[in-house]
Short mmCIF file of C-alpha atoms and ligand atoms in Angstrom, two decimals:
data_model
loop_
_atom_site.label_atom_id
_atom_site.label_comp_id
_atom_site.label_asym_id
_atom_site.label_seq_id
_atom_site.Cartn_x
_atom_site.Cartn_y
_atom_site.Cartn_z
CA MET A 11 -15.36 -23.27 -35.39
CA THR A 12 -14.42 -23.85 -31.76
CA PHE A 13 -17.19 -24.17 -29.22
CA LYS A 14 -16.26 -20.82 -27.68
CA ARG A 15 -16.52 -19.03 -31.01
CA TYR A 16 -19.74 -20.85 -31.81
CA ALA A 17 -21.24 -19.75 -28.48
CA ALA A 18 -20.11 -16.18 -29.08
CA ALA A 19 -21.64 -16.17 -32.57
CA LEU A 20 -24.85 -17.59 -31.20
CA ALA A 21 -25.01 -14.94 -28.49
CA LEU A 22 -24.42 -12.27 -31.10
CA ALA A 23 -27.22 -13.65 -33.26
CA LEU A 24 -29.63 -13.94 -30.36
CA PHE A 25 -28.93 -10.70 -28.55
CA GLY A 26 -27.67 -8.60 -31.42
CA GLY A 27 -24.39 -8.45 -29.54
CA ALA A 28 -26.20 -6.82 -26.56
CA ALA A 29 -24.93 -3.53 -27.95
CA GLY A 30 -21.47 -5.06 -27.98
CA ALA A 31 -21.46 -6.41 -24.41
CA ALA A 32 -17.84 -7.04 -23.65
CA GLU A 33 -15.60 -8.38 -20.92
CA ILE A 34 -12.86 -6.40 -19.24
CA THR A 35 -10.19 -8.00 -17.09
CA ILE A 36 -9.06 -6.07 -14.05
CA ALA A 37 -6.22 -6.87 -11.68
CA CYS A 38 -7.30 -5.39 -8.41
CA GLY A 39 -5.06 -6.63 -5.63
CA SER A 40 -5.44 -9.27 -2.95
CA VAL A 41 -4.67 -7.56 0.34
CA GLY A 42 -7.38 -7.44 3.02
CA ALA A 43 -10.79 -6.97 1.40
CA ASP A 44 -9.41 -5.96 -2.04
CA VAL A 45 -11.07 -8.73 -4.03
CA GLU A 46 -14.33 -8.50 -2.09
CA ILE A 47 -14.64 -4.76 -2.73
CA CYS A 48 -13.66 -5.19 -6.37
CA ARG A 49 -16.48 -7.70 -6.89
CA THR A 50 -19.01 -5.39 -5.24
CA LEU A 51 -18.10 -2.35 -7.30
CA MET A 52 -17.81 -4.33 -10.55
CA LYS A 53 -21.37 -5.52 -10.17
CA GLU A 54 -22.46 -1.90 -10.23
CA TRP A 55 -20.57 -1.24 -13.46
CA THR A 56 -22.05 -4.37 -15.01
CA ALA A 57 -25.53 -3.32 -13.93
CA ARG A 58 -25.06 0.12 -15.49
CA THR A 59 -23.27 -0.84 -18.70
CA GLY A 60 -24.13 -4.49 -19.34
CA ASN A 61 -20.41 -5.27 -19.65
CA GLN A 62 -18.80 -8.08 -17.71
CA VAL A 63 -15.70 -7.94 -15.58
CA ARG A 64 -13.21 -10.71 -14.92
CA ILE A 65 -11.07 -10.31 -11.84
CA PHE A 66 -7.43 -11.27 -12.20
CA VAL A 67 -6.10 -12.02 -8.73
CA THR A 68 -2.56 -10.79 -8.16
CA PRO A 69 0.05 -11.71 -5.56
CA ASN A 70 -0.34 -9.54 -2.47
CA SER A 71 3.20 -8.17 -2.35
CA SER A 72 3.55 -4.96 -4.32
CA THR A 73 7.03 -6.10 -5.41
CA ASP A 74 5.70 -9.41 -6.78
CA GLN A 75 2.88 -7.59 -8.57
CA LEU A 76 5.32 -5.26 -10.26
CA ALA A 77 7.44 -8.22 -11.42
CA LEU A 78 4.34 -9.90 -12.85
CA TYR A 79 3.20 -6.81 -14.74
CA ARG A 80 6.66 -6.23 -16.12
CA GLN A 81 6.62 -9.75 -17.52
CA GLN A 82 3.22 -9.19 -19.08
CA PHE A 83 4.22 -5.81 -20.49
CA GLY A 84 7.42 -7.33 -21.86
CA ALA A 85 5.28 -9.81 -23.78
CA LYS A 86 2.79 -7.05 -24.76
CA SER A 87 0.16 -9.28 -23.23
CA ASP A 88 -3.46 -8.17 -23.56
CA GLU A 89 -4.58 -10.41 -20.69
CA VAL A 90 -5.14 -7.56 -18.22
CA ASP A 91 -6.98 -4.41 -19.38
CA VAL A 92 -7.09 -2.48 -16.11
CA LEU A 93 -4.49 -2.71 -13.38
CA MET A 94 -3.83 -1.33 -9.94
CA VAL A 95 -0.75 0.85 -9.85
CA ASP A 96 1.21 1.51 -6.68
CA VAL A 97 1.93 5.19 -6.01
CA VAL A 98 5.66 4.54 -6.61
CA TRP A 99 5.26 2.91 -10.03
CA PRO A 100 4.27 5.55 -12.60
CA GLY A 101 7.92 6.36 -13.44
CA ILE A 102 8.77 2.65 -13.68
CA ILE A 103 6.00 1.47 -16.01
CA LYS A 104 5.20 4.69 -17.85
CA GLU A 105 5.74 3.25 -21.34
CA HIS A 106 3.05 0.64 -20.83
CA LEU A 107 0.14 2.76 -19.67
CA LEU A 108 -2.45 4.63 -21.69
CA ASP A 109 -2.73 8.41 -21.35
CA LEU A 110 -6.07 8.90 -19.58
CA THR A 111 -6.29 12.67 -20.10
CA PRO A 112 -8.96 12.46 -22.83
CA TYR A 113 -11.11 10.20 -20.66
CA ALA A 114 -10.74 12.12 -17.41
CA LYS A 115 -12.52 15.17 -18.82
CA GLY A 116 -11.25 17.47 -16.11
CA VAL A 117 -12.27 15.31 -13.11
CA GLN A 118 -8.56 15.08 -12.20
CA LYS A 119 -8.88 18.62 -10.82
CA GLU A 120 -11.10 17.31 -8.01
CA HIS A 121 -8.46 14.91 -6.66
CA PHE A 122 -5.53 15.79 -4.38
CA PRO A 123 -3.21 17.70 -6.72
CA ALA A 124 -0.09 15.96 -5.33
CA ILE A 125 -1.41 12.54 -6.38
CA ILE A 126 -2.35 13.77 -9.85
CA ALA A 127 1.16 15.26 -10.16
CA ASN A 128 2.63 11.92 -9.04
CA ASN A 129 0.61 10.09 -11.70
CA THR A 130 1.49 12.50 -14.51
CA VAL A 131 4.68 11.63 -16.36
CA GLY A 132 5.87 13.65 -19.35
CA GLY A 133 2.54 15.48 -19.46
CA LYS A 134 0.53 12.24 -19.62
CA LEU A 135 -1.98 11.29 -16.94
CA LEU A 136 -1.06 7.62 -16.66
CA ALA A 137 -3.26 6.56 -13.76
CA MET A 138 -6.31 7.78 -11.86
CA PRO A 139 -6.04 7.89 -8.06
CA TRP A 140 -8.15 5.22 -6.38
CA PHE A 141 -7.24 5.51 -2.73
CA THR A 142 -4.41 6.97 -0.75
CA ASP A 143 -2.69 5.66 2.37
CA ALA A 144 -0.10 6.29 5.06
CA GLY A 145 1.82 4.19 7.58
CA LEU A 146 0.05 4.06 10.96
CA LEU A 147 0.59 2.66 14.44
CA PHE A 148 -2.19 0.32 15.57
CA TYR A 149 -2.31 -0.47 19.26
CA ARG A 150 -4.36 -2.43 21.76
CA LYS A 151 -6.21 0.14 23.88
CA ASP A 152 -7.21 -2.49 26.43
CA LEU A 153 -3.62 -3.65 26.97
CA LEU A 154 -2.16 -0.14 27.22
CA ASP A 155 -4.82 0.60 29.87
CA LYS A 156 -4.13 -2.61 31.74
CA TYR A 157 -0.40 -1.84 31.97
CA HIS A 158 -0.85 1.93 32.43
CA GLU A 159 1.18 2.71 29.34
CA PRO A 160 0.57 5.75 27.11
CA VAL A 161 0.64 5.47 23.31
CA PRO A 162 4.41 5.53 22.68
CA ALA A 163 5.73 8.69 21.07
CA THR A 164 9.26 7.43 20.41
CA TRP A 165 10.70 4.20 19.06
CA SER A 166 12.48 3.54 22.34
CA ALA A 167 9.25 4.04 24.27
CA LEU A 168 7.54 1.60 21.89
CA THR A 169 10.36 -0.90 22.38
CA ALA A 170 10.04 -0.71 26.16
CA ALA A 171 6.22 -0.81 26.29
CA ALA A 172 6.03 -3.67 23.79
CA ARG A 173 8.47 -5.67 25.90
CA LYS A 174 6.70 -5.00 29.19
CA ILE A 175 3.21 -5.84 27.90
CA GLN A 176 4.35 -8.83 25.86
CA ASP A 177 6.18 -10.34 28.83
CA GLY A 178 3.26 -9.61 31.16
CA GLU A 179 0.75 -11.24 28.86
CA ARG A 180 2.97 -14.27 28.29
CA LYS A 181 3.24 -14.74 32.05
CA ALA A 182 -0.50 -14.28 32.35
CA GLY A 183 -1.03 -17.27 30.06
CA ASN A 184 -0.74 -16.21 26.43
CA PRO A 185 2.57 -17.60 25.12
CA ASP A 186 1.77 -16.31 21.63
CA MET A 187 1.66 -12.63 22.55
CA GLN A 188 3.96 -10.42 20.47
CA GLY A 189 5.03 -6.86 21.22
CA TYR A 190 5.38 -5.31 17.78
CA LEU A 191 4.58 -6.43 14.24
CA TYR A 192 5.63 -4.77 11.00
CA GLU A 193 6.46 -5.65 7.41
CA GLY A 194 9.90 -7.26 7.76
CA LYS A 195 10.13 -9.27 4.56
CA ALA A 196 12.62 -8.13 1.89
CA TYR A 197 10.20 -6.23 -0.40
CA GLU A 198 8.64 -2.80 -0.90
CA GLY A 199 6.85 -2.89 2.46
CA LEU A 200 10.17 -3.11 4.31
CA SER A 201 11.44 -0.11 2.36
CA CYS A 202 8.43 1.84 3.67
CA ASN A 203 9.20 0.80 7.26
CA ALA A 204 12.92 1.55 6.91
CA LEU A 205 12.18 4.97 5.43
CA GLU A 206 9.91 5.69 8.41
CA TRP A 207 12.51 4.56 10.97
CA ILE A 208 15.25 6.59 9.32
CA ALA A 209 13.32 9.76 8.39
CA SER A 210 11.61 9.92 11.80
CA SER A 211 15.04 9.81 13.45
CA GLY A 212 16.31 12.81 11.50
CA GLY A 213 18.19 10.61 9.01
CA GLY A 214 16.55 11.93 5.83
CA THR A 215 14.70 10.20 3.02
CA ILE A 216 17.53 7.99 1.59
CA VAL A 217 17.60 10.07 -1.61
CA ASP A 218 16.40 13.67 -1.29
CA ALA A 219 14.09 15.54 -3.66
CA SER A 220 17.02 16.93 -5.63
CA GLY A 221 18.37 13.41 -6.20
CA LYS A 222 21.22 13.54 -3.68
CA ILE A 223 21.94 10.26 -1.88
CA THR A 224 21.64 11.15 1.80
CA VAL A 225 21.39 7.82 3.63
CA ASN A 226 24.98 7.51 4.88
CA ASN A 227 24.56 9.31 8.21
CA ALA A 228 24.67 8.50 11.93
CA ALA A 229 20.95 9.02 12.58
CA ALA A 230 20.05 6.54 9.83
CA ALA A 231 22.56 4.02 11.20
CA GLN A 232 21.15 4.34 14.73
CA ALA A 233 17.58 3.93 13.54
CA LEU A 234 18.51 0.66 11.84
CA ASP A 235 20.44 -0.52 14.90
CA LEU A 236 17.41 0.00 17.12
CA ALA A 237 15.12 -1.84 14.68
CA ALA A 238 17.65 -4.69 14.62
CA THR A 239 16.96 -5.32 18.32
CA TRP A 240 13.30 -6.22 17.58
CA PRO A 241 13.28 -9.60 15.78
CA GLY A 242 13.25 -12.33 18.39
CA THR A 243 12.58 -9.90 21.27
CA ILE A 244 9.43 -7.80 20.77
CA ALA A 245 8.75 -9.17 17.29
CA PRO A 246 8.62 -12.83 16.26
CA LYS A 247 11.84 -14.16 14.67
CA ASN A 248 9.99 -14.86 11.46
CA VAL A 249 8.92 -11.22 11.11
CA SER A 250 11.54 -11.37 8.36
CA SER A 251 8.89 -13.15 6.27
CA PHE A 252 6.00 -10.80 7.09
CA ALA A 253 4.15 -8.60 4.64
CA GLU A 254 1.01 -6.62 5.59
CA GLU A 255 -1.34 -9.60 5.84
CA GLU A 256 0.91 -11.75 8.04
CA ALA A 257 1.10 -8.87 10.51
CA ARG A 258 -2.63 -8.14 10.35
CA ASN A 259 -3.65 -11.77 10.89
CA ILE A 260 -1.73 -12.05 14.16
CA PHE A 261 -2.88 -8.64 15.37
CA GLN A 262 -6.51 -9.34 14.48
CA ASN A 263 -6.28 -12.65 16.35
CA GLY A 264 -5.45 -10.73 19.49
CA ASN A 265 -1.81 -11.73 19.66
CA ALA A 266 0.05 -8.44 19.38
CA VAL A 267 0.27 -5.18 21.29
CA PHE A 268 1.41 -2.89 18.46
CA MET A 269 1.43 -3.11 14.68
CA ARG A 270 2.67 -0.88 11.89
CA ASN A 271 0.40 -1.13 8.89
CA TRP A 272 -1.63 0.88 6.38
CA SER A 273 -5.19 1.96 7.08
CA TYR A 274 -7.02 -1.13 5.78
CA PRO A 275 -6.79 -3.31 8.94
CA TRP A 276 -9.00 -0.88 10.84
CA THR A 277 -12.31 -1.86 9.24
CA LEU A 278 -11.43 -5.56 9.13
CA ALA A 279 -10.54 -5.45 12.84
CA GLN A 280 -14.04 -4.14 13.60
CA ARG A 281 -15.82 -7.05 11.91
CA ALA A 282 -17.67 -9.68 13.91
CA ASP A 283 -14.99 -12.35 13.41
CA SER A 284 -12.23 -10.11 14.77
CA LYS A 285 -10.86 -10.86 18.23
CA VAL A 286 -9.88 -7.22 18.74
CA LYS A 287 -13.19 -5.60 17.79
CA GLY A 288 -13.58 -2.40 19.81
CA LYS A 289 -10.17 -2.85 21.45
CA ILE A 290 -7.85 -1.02 19.13
CA GLY A 291 -6.64 2.51 18.55
CA VAL A 292 -4.68 4.16 15.74
CA ALA A 293 -1.97 6.80 16.12
CA VAL A 294 0.86 8.36 14.19
CA LEU A 295 4.05 6.30 14.17
CA PRO A 296 6.71 6.90 16.84
CA HIS A 297 9.83 8.95 16.13
CA GLY A 298 13.50 8.86 17.10
CA ALA A 299 15.02 10.95 19.87
CA ASN A 300 15.90 13.79 17.49
CA GLY A 301 13.11 13.52 15.01
CA LYS A 302 9.39 13.71 14.42
CA SER A 303 6.82 11.19 13.33
CA VAL A 304 6.90 10.18 9.68
CA ALA A 305 4.42 8.13 7.68
CA ALA A 306 5.41 6.67 4.34
CA LEU A 307 2.91 7.77 1.76
CA GLY A 308 1.16 4.84 0.10
CA GLY A 309 -1.84 4.35 -2.10
CA TRP A 310 -3.05 2.86 -5.35
CA GLN A 311 -4.24 4.07 -8.71
CA LEU A 312 -6.05 2.46 -11.62
CA ALA A 313 -4.56 2.48 -15.09
CA VAL A 314 -5.21 1.00 -18.53
CA SER A 315 -2.61 -1.22 -20.13
CA LYS A 316 -1.40 0.01 -23.52
CA TYR A 317 -1.83 -3.53 -24.77
CA SER A 318 -5.53 -3.71 -23.92
CA ARG A 319 -7.69 -4.42 -26.96
CA GLN A 320 -10.53 -2.40 -25.47
CA PRO A 321 -8.85 0.79 -24.26
CA ALA A 322 -11.93 3.02 -24.34
CA LEU A 323 -14.05 0.56 -22.40
CA ALA A 324 -11.22 -0.10 -19.95
CA ALA A 325 -10.84 3.66 -19.42
CA ASP A 326 -14.58 3.90 -18.80
CA LEU A 327 -14.26 1.30 -16.03
CA VAL A 328 -11.31 3.21 -14.52
CA MET A 329 -13.28 6.47 -14.51
CA PHE A 330 -16.26 4.72 -12.96
CA LEU A 331 -14.28 3.05 -10.17
CA THR A 332 -12.29 6.17 -9.33
CA SER A 333 -15.35 8.44 -9.36
CA LYS A 334 -16.33 10.28 -6.21
CA GLU A 335 -19.43 8.12 -5.87
CA MET A 336 -17.47 4.83 -5.96
CA GLN A 337 -14.67 6.14 -3.73
CA LYS A 338 -17.30 7.08 -1.19
CA LYS A 339 -18.74 3.59 -1.37
CA ARG A 340 -15.27 2.11 -0.93
CA ALA A 341 -14.65 4.34 2.09
CA LEU A 342 -17.97 3.31 3.65
CA LEU A 343 -17.49 -0.39 3.00
CA VAL A 344 -13.82 -0.92 3.78
CA GLY A 345 -12.60 2.38 5.18
CA SER A 346 -10.17 3.16 2.39
CA LEU A 347 -8.97 6.72 2.12
CA PRO A 348 -10.46 8.71 -0.74
CA THR A 349 -8.40 10.88 -3.06
CA TYR A 350 -11.08 13.59 -3.25
CA PRO A 351 -10.57 16.21 -0.51
CA ALA A 352 -14.34 16.81 -0.57
CA LEU A 353 -15.02 13.31 0.77
CA TYR A 354 -13.13 14.14 3.98
CA ARG A 355 -15.90 16.62 4.73
CA ASP A 356 -18.69 14.15 3.98
CA PRO A 357 -20.57 13.39 7.23
CA GLU A 358 -21.46 9.84 6.16
CA VAL A 359 -17.83 9.03 5.40
CA LEU A 360 -16.65 10.51 8.68
CA LYS A 361 -19.23 8.58 10.63
CA ALA A 362 -18.29 5.27 9.04
CA ALA A 363 -14.56 5.81 9.59
CA PRO A 364 -14.07 7.61 12.90
CA TYR A 365 -10.36 6.81 12.76
CA PHE A 366 -9.99 9.18 9.81
CA ALA A 367 -9.03 11.95 12.24
CA SER A 368 -5.85 10.07 13.25
CA VAL A 369 -5.19 9.28 9.64
CA VAL A 370 -5.42 12.91 8.61
CA GLU A 371 -2.84 13.62 11.30
CA ALA A 372 -0.61 10.92 9.80
CA PHE A 373 -0.95 12.60 6.41
CA ASN A 374 0.50 15.75 7.90
CA THR A 375 3.62 13.71 8.66
CA ALA A 376 3.66 11.88 5.34
CA VAL A 377 6.85 11.52 3.34
CA ALA A 378 6.99 10.26 -0.22
CA ARG A 379 9.41 7.55 -1.19
CA PRO A 380 12.03 8.90 -3.64
CA SER A 381 10.19 7.49 -6.66
CA THR A 382 9.66 10.67 -8.64
CA VAL A 383 13.30 11.74 -8.60
CA THR A 384 14.69 8.24 -9.26
CA ALA A 385 11.94 7.51 -11.84
CA ASP A 386 12.50 4.22 -13.69
CA LYS A 387 15.35 3.31 -11.31
CA TYR A 388 13.10 3.48 -8.23
CA ASN A 389 12.64 -0.28 -7.95
CA ALA A 390 16.40 -0.81 -7.94
CA VAL A 391 16.75 1.94 -5.31
CA SER A 392 14.08 0.39 -3.16
CA SER A 393 15.48 -3.10 -3.53
CA ALA A 394 18.89 -1.84 -2.36
CA LEU A 395 17.12 -0.31 0.65
CA TRP A 396 15.06 -3.36 1.59
CA ASN A 397 18.07 -5.65 1.20
CA THR A 398 20.12 -3.39 3.48
CA ALA A 399 17.36 -3.22 6.07
CA SER A 400 16.87 -6.96 5.85
CA ALA A 401 20.58 -7.67 6.42
CA THR A 402 20.61 -5.29 9.40
CA LEU A 403 17.48 -6.83 10.95
CA ALA A 404 19.01 -10.29 10.54
CA GLY A 405 22.08 -9.11 12.46
CA ARG A 406 24.42 -9.65 9.49
CA VAL A 407 25.63 -6.04 9.48
CA LYS A 408 25.58 -3.08 11.87
CA GLY A 409 23.80 0.16 10.98
CA ALA A 410 26.91 2.25 10.24
CA ALA A 411 28.39 -0.27 7.81
CA ALA A 412 24.95 -0.88 6.32
CA VAL A 413 24.25 2.75 5.39
CA GLN A 414 27.78 3.14 4.04
CA GLN A 415 27.30 0.12 1.77
CA LEU A 416 23.81 1.32 0.78
CA GLU A 417 25.27 4.62 -0.37
CA LYS A 418 27.71 2.71 -2.58
CA ASP A 419 24.93 0.50 -3.94
CA LEU A 420 22.80 3.53 -4.77
CA ILE A 421 25.68 5.23 -6.59
CA LYS A 422 25.94 2.08 -8.72
CA VAL A 423 22.21 2.11 -9.42
CA ARG A 424 22.38 5.76 -10.43
CA ARG A 425 25.27 5.17 -12.85
CA GLY A 426 26.43 8.74 -13.30
CA PRO A 427 25.85 12.11 -11.74
CA ARG A 428 22.09 12.09 -12.27
CA TRP A 429 19.25 9.62 -11.93
C1 GLC B 24 0.67 -0.50 0.48
C2 GLC B 24 0.88 0.91 -0.03
C3 GLC B 24 1.84 0.91 -1.19
C4 GLC B 24 3.14 0.25 -0.76
C5 GLC B 24 2.87 -1.16 -0.27
C6 GLC B 24 4.15 -1.78 0.26
O1 GLC B 24 -0.02 -1.26 -0.43
O2 GLC B 24 -0.35 1.49 -0.41
O3 GLC B 24 2.08 2.22 -1.64
O4 GLC B 24 4.08 0.23 -1.80
O5 GLC B 24 1.91 -1.14 0.73
O6 GLC B 24 3.93 -3.04 0.76
#
């Protein structure tokens, strides 16, 4: 008998198995305060059920996480029981997730119907919504005031204001000041940015809801050409290696005027160790000359791996964490956006997150990535998009040639008349 087994047998003998006290492993992200909030909420579940939780820390890029899970699923690994699922994944990993319908017991009706629809594939509820999100423009109120600049409504206004304030601040003694930060690395985050640039310039959503490939158009090409002027001018050259956290760290250290990010930096920027506490504002993202503001729709769900050896217990943890009570706690502690419409009317939630008003406005401009229509091919679609955007930002190709090539790449990914 190994020591581990001996210890387990001893515990069983002593505590009668503590009514079968078990351990569940959850992968719950590593962006911002993800791990911190996971620990806090897990303690509550442990206190209520006696079961333990092990936190499996994942890479912070959504693309790297997906690759890791696909490896684990391929090996039918039982290492992770509960995992966080990006809003664009249900169609990609549907075969590996447990149908949660029997465990949800109707609570799904209290969430935003669009998210439940997104998480339901072939009639199976594969993931419970945990929080939702949208792309936002963060800005330095103090600097816009100092330079008498309004919050920019268009991408060209943002380009000009970022340049003016960045140059002014550099002259005034801060050589590290940057104008605009965003997710420029070749991964899912860049696809979100590129979709926002293109859709907000009237260039469509790359692939439309009927499955048609729409990206090869002049508005899309122009949007990419404007973005290509940013690296090395208003954005650092190495923005091509930035995901959410790289952008947030610089912004929170006081070294950027504008930043595109999701909602999570807001609460972190208000903490005592933040250099921009009380100095920032949030607005909807700018738009192109012939378009209107667009926010990529983000957000995460919790799901149970089909290979979990404790599916019922894992599902219990998912239902607990995604409950209205825990989502409220999450909103109060880290400002994440609940998936229960009722919580947006909760006075305590609104008081803790005064920026929710801007966020609700961003939701009105939200556009989904084409993940439902392209289903299991979405990751290939997105990777074609981020590679195209990345090549354009690096100056290797101009917008018009880039969107033409992207159309060809997407036709190859589709392989046939339908997705
Ligand atoms: C955020 C969003 C998610 C998106 C990811 C891209 O985590 O919630 O939907 O895919 O960013 O980096």
